[in-house]
Short mmCIF file of C-alpha atoms (C1' of nucleotides) in Angstrom, two decimals:
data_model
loop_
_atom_site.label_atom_id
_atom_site.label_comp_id
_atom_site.label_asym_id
_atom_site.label_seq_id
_atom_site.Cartn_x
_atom_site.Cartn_y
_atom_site.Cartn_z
CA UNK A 1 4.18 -24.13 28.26
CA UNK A 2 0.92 -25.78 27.53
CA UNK A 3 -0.48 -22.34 27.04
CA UNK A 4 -4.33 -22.56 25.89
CA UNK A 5 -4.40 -21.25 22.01
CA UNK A 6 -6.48 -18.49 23.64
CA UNK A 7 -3.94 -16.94 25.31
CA UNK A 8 -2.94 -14.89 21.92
CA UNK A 9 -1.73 -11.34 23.65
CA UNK A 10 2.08 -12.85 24.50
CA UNK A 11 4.59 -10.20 23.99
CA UNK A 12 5.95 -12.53 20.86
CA UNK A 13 2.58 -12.47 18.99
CA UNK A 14 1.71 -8.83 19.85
CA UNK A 15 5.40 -7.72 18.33
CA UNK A 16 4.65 -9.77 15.10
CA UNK A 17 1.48 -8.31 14.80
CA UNK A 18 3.36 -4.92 15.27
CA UNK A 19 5.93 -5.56 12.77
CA UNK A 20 2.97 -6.21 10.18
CA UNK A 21 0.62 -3.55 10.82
CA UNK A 22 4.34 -1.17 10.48
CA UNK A 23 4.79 -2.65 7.35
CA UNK A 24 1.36 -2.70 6.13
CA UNK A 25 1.48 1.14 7.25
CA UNK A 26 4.21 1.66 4.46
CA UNK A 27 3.01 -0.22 1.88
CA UNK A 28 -0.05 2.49 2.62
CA UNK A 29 2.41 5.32 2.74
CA UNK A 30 3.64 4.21 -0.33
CA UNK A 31 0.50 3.71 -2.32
CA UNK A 32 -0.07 7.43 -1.29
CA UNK A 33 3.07 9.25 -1.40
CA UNK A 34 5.20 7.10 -2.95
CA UNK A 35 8.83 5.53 -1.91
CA UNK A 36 10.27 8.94 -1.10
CA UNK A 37 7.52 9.85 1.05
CA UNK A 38 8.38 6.55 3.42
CA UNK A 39 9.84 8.21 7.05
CA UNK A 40 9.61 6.85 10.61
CA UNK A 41 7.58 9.87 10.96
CA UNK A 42 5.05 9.11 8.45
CA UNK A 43 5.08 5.47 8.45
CA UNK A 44 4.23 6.19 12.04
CA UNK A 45 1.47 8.04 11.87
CA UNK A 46 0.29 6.10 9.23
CA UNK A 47 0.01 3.63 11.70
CA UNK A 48 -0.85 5.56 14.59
CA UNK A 49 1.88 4.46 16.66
CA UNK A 50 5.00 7.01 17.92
CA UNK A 51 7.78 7.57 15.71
CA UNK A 52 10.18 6.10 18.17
CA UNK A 53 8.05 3.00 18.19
CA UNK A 54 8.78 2.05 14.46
CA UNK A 55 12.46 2.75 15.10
CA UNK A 56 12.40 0.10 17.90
CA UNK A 57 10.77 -2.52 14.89
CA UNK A 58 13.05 -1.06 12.15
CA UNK A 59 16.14 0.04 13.60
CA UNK A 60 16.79 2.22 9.71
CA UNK A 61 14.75 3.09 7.33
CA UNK A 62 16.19 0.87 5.15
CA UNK A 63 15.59 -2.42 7.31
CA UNK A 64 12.11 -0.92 6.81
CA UNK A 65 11.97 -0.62 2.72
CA UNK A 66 13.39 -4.11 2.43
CA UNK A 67 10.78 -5.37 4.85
CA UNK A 68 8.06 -3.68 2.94
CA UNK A 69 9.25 -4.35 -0.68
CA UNK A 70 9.67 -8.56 0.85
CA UNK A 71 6.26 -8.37 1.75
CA UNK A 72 4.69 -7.28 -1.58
CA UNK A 73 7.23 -9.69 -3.10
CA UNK A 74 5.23 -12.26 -0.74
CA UNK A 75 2.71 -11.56 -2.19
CA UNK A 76 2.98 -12.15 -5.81
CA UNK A 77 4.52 -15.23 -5.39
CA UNK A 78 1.76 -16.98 -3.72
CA UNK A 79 -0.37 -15.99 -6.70
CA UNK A 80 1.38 -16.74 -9.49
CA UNK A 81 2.30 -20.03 -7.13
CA UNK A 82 -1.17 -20.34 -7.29
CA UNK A 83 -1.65 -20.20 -10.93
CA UNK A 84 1.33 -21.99 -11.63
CA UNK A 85 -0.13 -25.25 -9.22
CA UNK A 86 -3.69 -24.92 -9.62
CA UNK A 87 -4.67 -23.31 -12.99
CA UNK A 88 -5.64 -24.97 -16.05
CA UNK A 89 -4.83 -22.54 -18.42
CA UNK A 90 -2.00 -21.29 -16.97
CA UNK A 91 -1.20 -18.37 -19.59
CA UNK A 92 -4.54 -17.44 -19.27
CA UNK A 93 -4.07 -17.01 -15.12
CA UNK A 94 -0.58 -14.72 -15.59
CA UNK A 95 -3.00 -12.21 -18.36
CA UNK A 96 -5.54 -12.36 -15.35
CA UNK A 97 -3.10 -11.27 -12.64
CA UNK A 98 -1.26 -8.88 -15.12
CA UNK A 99 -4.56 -7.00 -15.94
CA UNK A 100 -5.24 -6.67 -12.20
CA UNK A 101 -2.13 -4.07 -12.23
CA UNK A 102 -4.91 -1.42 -13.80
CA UNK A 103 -8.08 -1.99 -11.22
CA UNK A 104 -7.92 -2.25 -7.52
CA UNK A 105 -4.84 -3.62 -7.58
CA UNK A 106 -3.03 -0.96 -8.83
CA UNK A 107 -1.73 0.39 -5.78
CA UNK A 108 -0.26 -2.49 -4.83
CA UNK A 109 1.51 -3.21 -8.44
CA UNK A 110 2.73 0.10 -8.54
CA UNK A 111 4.19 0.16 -4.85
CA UNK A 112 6.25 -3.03 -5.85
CA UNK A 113 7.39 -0.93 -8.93
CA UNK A 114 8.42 1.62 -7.03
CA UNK A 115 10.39 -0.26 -4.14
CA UNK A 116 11.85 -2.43 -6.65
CA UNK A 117 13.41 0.58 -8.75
CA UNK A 118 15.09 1.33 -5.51
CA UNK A 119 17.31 -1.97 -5.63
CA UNK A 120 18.81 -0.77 -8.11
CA UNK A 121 20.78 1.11 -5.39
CA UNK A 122 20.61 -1.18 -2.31
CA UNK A 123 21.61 -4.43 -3.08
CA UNK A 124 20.16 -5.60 -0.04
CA UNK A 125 16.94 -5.32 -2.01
CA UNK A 126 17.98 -6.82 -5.59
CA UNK A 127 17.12 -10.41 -4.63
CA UNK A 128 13.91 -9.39 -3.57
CA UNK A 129 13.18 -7.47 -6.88
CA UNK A 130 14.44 -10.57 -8.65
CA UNK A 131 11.66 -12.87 -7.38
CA UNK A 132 8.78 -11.61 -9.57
CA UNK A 133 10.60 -11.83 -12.36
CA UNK A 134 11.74 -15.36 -11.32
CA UNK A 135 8.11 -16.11 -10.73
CA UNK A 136 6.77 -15.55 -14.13
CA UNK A 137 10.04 -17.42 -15.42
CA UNK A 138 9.34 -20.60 -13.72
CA UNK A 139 5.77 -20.31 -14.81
CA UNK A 140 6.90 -20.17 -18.37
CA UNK A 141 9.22 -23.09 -17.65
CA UNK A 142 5.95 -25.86 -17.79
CA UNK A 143 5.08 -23.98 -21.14
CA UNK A 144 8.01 -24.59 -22.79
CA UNK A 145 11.28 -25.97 -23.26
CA UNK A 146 13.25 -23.33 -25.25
CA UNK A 147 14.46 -20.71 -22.51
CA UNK A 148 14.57 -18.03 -24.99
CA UNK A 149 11.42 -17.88 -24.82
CA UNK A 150 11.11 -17.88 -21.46
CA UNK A 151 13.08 -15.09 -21.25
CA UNK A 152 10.25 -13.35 -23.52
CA UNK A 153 7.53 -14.20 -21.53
CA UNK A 154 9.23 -12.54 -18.73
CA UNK A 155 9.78 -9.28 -20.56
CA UNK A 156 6.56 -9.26 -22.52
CA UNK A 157 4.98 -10.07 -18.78
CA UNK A 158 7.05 -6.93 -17.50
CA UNK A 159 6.57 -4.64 -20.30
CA UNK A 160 3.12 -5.29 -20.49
CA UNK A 161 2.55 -4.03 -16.60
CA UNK A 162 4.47 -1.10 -17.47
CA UNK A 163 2.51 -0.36 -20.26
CA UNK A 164 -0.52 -0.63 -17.96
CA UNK A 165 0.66 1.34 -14.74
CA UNK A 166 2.41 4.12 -16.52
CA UNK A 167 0.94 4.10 -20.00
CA UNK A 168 -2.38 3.39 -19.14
CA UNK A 169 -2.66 0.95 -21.81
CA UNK A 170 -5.85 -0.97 -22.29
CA UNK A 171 -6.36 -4.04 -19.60
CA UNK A 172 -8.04 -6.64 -21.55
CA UNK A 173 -7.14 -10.12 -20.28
CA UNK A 174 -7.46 -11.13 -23.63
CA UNK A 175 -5.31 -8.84 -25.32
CA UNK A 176 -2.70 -9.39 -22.84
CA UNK A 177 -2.96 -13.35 -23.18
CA UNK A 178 -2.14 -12.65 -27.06
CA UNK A 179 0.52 -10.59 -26.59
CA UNK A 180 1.68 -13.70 -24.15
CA UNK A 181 1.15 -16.12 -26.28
CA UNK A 182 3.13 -14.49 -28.86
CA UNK A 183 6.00 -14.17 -26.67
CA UNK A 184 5.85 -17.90 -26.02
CA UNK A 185 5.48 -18.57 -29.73
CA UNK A 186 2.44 -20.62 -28.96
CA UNK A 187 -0.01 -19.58 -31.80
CA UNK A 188 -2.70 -17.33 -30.02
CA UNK A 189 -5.78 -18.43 -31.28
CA UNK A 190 -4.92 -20.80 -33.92
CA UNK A 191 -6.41 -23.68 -31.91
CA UNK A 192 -8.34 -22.32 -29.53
CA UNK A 193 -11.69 -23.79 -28.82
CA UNK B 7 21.17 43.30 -34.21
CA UNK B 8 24.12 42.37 -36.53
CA UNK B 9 25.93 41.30 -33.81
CA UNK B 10 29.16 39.44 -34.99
CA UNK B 11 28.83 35.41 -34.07
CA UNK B 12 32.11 35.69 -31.73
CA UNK B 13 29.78 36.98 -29.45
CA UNK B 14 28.50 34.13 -28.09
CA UNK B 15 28.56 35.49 -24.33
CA UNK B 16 25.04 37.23 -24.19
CA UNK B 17 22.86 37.40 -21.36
CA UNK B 18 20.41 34.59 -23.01
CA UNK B 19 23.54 32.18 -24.06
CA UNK B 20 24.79 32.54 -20.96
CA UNK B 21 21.62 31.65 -19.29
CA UNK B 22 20.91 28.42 -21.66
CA UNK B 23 24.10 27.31 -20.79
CA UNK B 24 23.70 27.10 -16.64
CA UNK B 25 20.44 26.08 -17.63
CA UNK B 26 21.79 23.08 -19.44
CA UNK B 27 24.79 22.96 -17.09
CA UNK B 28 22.02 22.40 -14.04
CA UNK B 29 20.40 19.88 -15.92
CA UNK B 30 23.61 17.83 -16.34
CA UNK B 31 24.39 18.45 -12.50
CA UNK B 32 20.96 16.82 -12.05
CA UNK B 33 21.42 13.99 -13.93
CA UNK B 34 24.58 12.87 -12.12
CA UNK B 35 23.33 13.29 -8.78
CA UNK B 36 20.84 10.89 -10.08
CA UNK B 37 22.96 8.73 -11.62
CA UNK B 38 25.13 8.67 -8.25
CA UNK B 39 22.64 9.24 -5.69
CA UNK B 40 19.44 8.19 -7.01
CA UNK B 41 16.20 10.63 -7.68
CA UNK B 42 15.86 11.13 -3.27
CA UNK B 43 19.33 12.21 -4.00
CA UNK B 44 17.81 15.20 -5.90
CA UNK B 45 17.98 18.64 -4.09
CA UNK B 46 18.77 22.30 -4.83
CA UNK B 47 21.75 21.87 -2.85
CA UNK B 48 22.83 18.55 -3.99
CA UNK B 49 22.48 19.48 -7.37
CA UNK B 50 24.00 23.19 -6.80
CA UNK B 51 27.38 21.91 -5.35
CA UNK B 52 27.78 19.17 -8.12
CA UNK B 53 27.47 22.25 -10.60
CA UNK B 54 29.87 24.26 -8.69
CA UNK B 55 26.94 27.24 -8.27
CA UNK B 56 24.89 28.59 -5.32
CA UNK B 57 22.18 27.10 -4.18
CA UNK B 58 20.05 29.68 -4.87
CA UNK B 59 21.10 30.11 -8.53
CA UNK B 60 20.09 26.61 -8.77
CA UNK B 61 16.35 27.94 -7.36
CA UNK B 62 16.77 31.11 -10.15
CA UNK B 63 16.68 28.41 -12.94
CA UNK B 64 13.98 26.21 -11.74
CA UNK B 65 11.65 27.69 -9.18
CA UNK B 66 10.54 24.15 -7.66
CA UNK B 67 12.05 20.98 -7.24
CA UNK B 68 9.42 19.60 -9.46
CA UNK B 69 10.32 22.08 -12.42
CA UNK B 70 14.16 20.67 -12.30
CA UNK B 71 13.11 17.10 -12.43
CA UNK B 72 10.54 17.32 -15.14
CA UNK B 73 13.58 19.26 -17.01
CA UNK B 74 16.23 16.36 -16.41
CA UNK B 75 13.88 13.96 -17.26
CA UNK B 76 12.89 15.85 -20.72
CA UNK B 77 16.73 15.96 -21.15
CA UNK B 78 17.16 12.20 -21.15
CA UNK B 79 13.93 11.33 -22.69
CA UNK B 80 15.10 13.54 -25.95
CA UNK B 81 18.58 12.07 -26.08
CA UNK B 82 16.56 8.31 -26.60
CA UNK B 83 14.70 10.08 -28.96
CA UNK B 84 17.30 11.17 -30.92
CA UNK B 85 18.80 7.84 -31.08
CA UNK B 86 15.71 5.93 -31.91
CA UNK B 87 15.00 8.41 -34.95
CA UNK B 88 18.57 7.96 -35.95
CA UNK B 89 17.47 3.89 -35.81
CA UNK B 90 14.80 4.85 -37.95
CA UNK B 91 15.49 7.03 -40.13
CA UNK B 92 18.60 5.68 -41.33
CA UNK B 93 19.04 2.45 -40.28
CA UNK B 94 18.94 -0.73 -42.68
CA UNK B 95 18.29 -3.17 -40.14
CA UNK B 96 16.17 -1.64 -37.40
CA UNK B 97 15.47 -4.52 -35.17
CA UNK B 98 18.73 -4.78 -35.00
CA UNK B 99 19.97 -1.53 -34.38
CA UNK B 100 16.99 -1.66 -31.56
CA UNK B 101 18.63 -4.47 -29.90
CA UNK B 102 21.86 -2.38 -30.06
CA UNK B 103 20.11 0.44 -28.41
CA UNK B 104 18.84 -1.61 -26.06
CA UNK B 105 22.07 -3.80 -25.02
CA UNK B 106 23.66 -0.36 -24.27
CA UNK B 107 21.68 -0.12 -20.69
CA UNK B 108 24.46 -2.78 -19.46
CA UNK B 109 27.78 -0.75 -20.42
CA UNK B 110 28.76 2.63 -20.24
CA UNK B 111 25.34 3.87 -20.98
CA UNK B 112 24.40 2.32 -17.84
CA UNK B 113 24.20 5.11 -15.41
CA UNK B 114 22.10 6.94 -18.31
CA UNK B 115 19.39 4.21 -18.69
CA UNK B 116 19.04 4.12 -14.51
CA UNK B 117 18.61 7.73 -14.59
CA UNK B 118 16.03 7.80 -17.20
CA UNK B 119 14.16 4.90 -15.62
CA UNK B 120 14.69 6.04 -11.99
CA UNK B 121 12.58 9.27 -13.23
CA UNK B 122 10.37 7.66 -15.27
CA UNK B 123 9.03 6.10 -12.08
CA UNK B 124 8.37 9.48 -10.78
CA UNK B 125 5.43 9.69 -13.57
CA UNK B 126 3.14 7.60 -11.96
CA UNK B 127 2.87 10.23 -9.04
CA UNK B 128 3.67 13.53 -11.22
CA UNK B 129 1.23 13.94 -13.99
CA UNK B 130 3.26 16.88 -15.64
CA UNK B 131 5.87 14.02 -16.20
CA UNK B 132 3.62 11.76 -17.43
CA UNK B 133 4.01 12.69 -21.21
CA UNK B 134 8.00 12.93 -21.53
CA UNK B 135 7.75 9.45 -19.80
CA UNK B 136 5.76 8.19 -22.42
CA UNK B 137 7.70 8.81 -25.02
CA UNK B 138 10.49 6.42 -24.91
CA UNK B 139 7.34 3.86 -25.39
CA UNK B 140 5.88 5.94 -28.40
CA UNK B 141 9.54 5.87 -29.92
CA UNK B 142 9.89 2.10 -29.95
CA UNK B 143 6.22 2.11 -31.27
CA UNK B 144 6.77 3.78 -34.19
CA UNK B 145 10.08 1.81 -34.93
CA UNK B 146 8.07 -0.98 -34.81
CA UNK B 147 4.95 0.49 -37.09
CA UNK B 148 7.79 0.56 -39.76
CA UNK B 149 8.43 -3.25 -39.76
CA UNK B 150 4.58 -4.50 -39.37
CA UNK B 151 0.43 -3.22 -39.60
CA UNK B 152 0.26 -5.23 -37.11
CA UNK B 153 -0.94 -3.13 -33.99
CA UNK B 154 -1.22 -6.26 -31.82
CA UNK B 155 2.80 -6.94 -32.87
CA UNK B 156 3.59 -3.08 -32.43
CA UNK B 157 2.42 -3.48 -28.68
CA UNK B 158 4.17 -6.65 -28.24
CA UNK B 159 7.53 -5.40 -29.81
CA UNK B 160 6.99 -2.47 -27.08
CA UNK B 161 6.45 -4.69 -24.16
CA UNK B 162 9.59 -6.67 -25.03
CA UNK B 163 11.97 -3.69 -25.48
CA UNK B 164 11.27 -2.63 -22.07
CA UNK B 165 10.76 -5.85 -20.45
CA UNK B 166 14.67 -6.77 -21.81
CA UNK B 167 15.36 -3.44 -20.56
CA UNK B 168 14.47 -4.16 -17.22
CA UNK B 169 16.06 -7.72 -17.08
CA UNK B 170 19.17 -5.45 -18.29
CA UNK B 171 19.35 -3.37 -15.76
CA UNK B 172 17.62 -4.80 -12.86
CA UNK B 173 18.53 -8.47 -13.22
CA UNK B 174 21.72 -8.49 -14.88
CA UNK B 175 20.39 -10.39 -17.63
CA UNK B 176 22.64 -11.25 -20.77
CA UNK B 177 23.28 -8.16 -22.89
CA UNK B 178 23.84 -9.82 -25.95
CA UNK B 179 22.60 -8.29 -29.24
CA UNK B 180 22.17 -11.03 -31.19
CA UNK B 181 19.84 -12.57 -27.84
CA UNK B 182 18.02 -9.60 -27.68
CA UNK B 183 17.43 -9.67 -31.71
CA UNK B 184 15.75 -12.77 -31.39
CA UNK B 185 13.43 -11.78 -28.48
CA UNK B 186 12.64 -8.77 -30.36
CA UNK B 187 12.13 -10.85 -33.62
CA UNK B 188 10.27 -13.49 -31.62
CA UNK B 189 7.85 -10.11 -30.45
CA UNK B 190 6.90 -9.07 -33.91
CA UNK B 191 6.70 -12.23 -35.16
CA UNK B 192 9.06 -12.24 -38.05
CA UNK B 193 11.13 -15.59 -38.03
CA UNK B 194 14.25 -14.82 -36.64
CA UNK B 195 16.46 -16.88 -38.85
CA UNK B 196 14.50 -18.66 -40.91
CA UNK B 197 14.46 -16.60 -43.75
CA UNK B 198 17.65 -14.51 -43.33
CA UNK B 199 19.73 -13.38 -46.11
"C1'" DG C 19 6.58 -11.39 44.90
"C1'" DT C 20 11.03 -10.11 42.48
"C1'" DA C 21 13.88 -9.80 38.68
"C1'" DC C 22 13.99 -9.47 33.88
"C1'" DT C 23 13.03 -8.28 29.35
"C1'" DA C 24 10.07 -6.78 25.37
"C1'" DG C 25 7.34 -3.19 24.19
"C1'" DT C 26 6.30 1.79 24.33
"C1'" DT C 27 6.44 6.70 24.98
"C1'" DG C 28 7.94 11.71 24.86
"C1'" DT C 29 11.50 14.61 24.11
"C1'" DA C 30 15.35 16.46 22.16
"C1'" DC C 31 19.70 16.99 19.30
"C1'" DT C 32 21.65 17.82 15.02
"C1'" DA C 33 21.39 18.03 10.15
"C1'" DT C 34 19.35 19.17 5.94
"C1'" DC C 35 15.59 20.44 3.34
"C1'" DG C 36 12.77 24.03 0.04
"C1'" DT C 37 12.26 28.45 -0.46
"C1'" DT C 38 12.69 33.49 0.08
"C1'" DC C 39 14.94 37.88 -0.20
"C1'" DA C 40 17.68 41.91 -0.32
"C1'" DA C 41 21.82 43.19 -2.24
"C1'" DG C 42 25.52 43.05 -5.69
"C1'" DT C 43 27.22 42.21 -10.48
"C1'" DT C 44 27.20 42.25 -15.40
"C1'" DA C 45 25.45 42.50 -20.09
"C1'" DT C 46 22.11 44.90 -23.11
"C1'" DC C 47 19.49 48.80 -24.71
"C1'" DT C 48 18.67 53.70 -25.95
"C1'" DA D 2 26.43 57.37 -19.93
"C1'" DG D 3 22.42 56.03 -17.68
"C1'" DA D 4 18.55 52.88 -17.26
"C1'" DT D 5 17.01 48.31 -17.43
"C1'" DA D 6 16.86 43.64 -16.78
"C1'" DA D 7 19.22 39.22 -16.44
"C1'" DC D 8 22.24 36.98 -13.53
"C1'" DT D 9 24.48 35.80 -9.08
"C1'" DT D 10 25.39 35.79 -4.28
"C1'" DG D 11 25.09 34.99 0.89
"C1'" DA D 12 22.27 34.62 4.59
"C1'" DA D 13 18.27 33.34 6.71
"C1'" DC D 14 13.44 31.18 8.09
"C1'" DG D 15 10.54 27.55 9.19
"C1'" DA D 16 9.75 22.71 8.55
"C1'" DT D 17 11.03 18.17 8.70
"C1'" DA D 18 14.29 14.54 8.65
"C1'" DG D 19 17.02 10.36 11.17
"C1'" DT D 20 18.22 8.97 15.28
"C1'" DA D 21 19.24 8.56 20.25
"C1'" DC D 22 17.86 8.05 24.95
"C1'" DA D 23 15.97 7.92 29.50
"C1'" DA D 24 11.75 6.72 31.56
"C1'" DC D 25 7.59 4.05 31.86
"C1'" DT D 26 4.37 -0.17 31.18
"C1'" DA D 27 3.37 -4.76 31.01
"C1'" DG D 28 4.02 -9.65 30.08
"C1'" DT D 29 7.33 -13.69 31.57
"C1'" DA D 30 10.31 -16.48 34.36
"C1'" DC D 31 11.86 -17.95 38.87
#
DNA sequence: GTACTAGTTGTACTATCGTTCAAGTTATCT
DNA sequence: AGATAACTTGAACGATAGTACAACTAGTAC
């Protein structure tokens, strides 16, 4: 051992690396086709590697899904981690990342839609759909005490990114933070500055 | 003309019946297999006809989802008018509505979403999509002006929805009443008769 | 160096897919 | 009855799917 950092091309870190670009490769198949257009074939040469390659990462295509819907999962939890640690306005931070769903970021929020409807059916996949819901719950959880209306912060947060993906609703941040507050049953603007 | 009304077996009866007979096939290979689960022959054998028959009917793939999707999208309709319409307590009879996606009206509620999800990709389903959404709207115009509560009411009918079916969440009327209540903003016990 | 193992490729097998089509059947029309 | 058009069938074509597998390359360990 005692192998200088620069020595980055072992066989360990270059099959990492290969797992992610696969997986970043679906989450691009996915964005484009959607989850039924997601084969080893595609995926593949999506990420311009042989089909038998991505087999050898992702022995099913399933193994392959869950992988991909985890990482997307990854992702939103380090944000709203991020809001729940760091923001000030916390409430505020959630409308933000909500109204991302309709700009460049709706590619990724609607992949994650789209794997997640597919737990529904794999319950390999269910606690992975969970976590975004769990996410928004435990951000609610420093706003308030009363868990009911936690539990409406988490569906107004849901509906709300529905109503942007598929309804194209309008993506103000602060429309969507009064809608939020009113879920919480903190007065919207009662008090604000 | 003037044919007697025991004749019910004419070419175009006949023909809206497999039609509608198709449509139900679809609908449980959804609700058993999911929407991937969706083919001409899939649907053909769990309708006891020919493939092709299947392709007489609806030319395209496409053409039998957007017709199985219409199919479930009216039946909410019909339900949510019925709310409406005749219903002394709407919110409540909402939160009925809504507590069904975790019983026997399960399987219909994952079908309807599971194609819902095809709208984002399929702009000809786009509309009937919507309209579950518009429904709940206009339920909710009837209890406030409010457009800001209409939107909100909206956003927490699906997002209980989705905890419903997804997460397994509570289906208990009177919990979802008060979520909804908490949405439009009407006190939920506060006043009560 | 030699043995070993992870990574990688090309090919191929089998199954199923959407869709087409020519032919056969049945109800309606005149 | 004869013509017409809706309905129904069985078979087939080309494309693509998941997956398996033997061979090849290249880091790693001894």
């Amino acid at each position: 051992m005692g192998d200088d950092s620069e020595h980055i091309d072992g066989r360990k870190a270059r099959g990492n690396r290969r797992r992610a670009e696969i997986i970043d490769a679906t989450l691009a198949v996915v964005t484009r086709d959607g989850a039924a257009g997601v084969t080893h074939r595609t995926v593949a040469k999506q990420a311009g590697i042989t089909t038998s390659l991505s087999t050898y990462y992702f022995a099913t295509l399933d193994d392959l899904l869950v992988a991909a819907l985890s990482s997307v999962a990854d992702t939103y939890t380090t944000r709203i981690r991020q809001i729940i640690d760091g923001s000030e306005d916390k409430l505020r931070g959630l409308a933000e990342l909500i109204v991302q769903s309709a700009g460049p970021g709706r590619d990724h929020a609607l992949a994650e839609r789209e794997l997640s409807s597919l737990a529904a059916r794999r319950p390999a996949l269910a606690p992975v759909a969970r976590r975004w819901r769990e996410n928004v719950g435990e951000l609610a959880a420093t706003l308030t005490d009363d868990p009911e209306a936690v539990a409406a912060l988490v569906a107004a947060s849901d509906g709300l990114c529905t109503a942007i993906l598929i309804d194209n609703a309008p993506a103000d941040p602060d429309y969507v933070h009064r809608i939020l507050a009113r879920a919480i049953h903190t007065q919207p603007a009662g008090a604000v500055q």
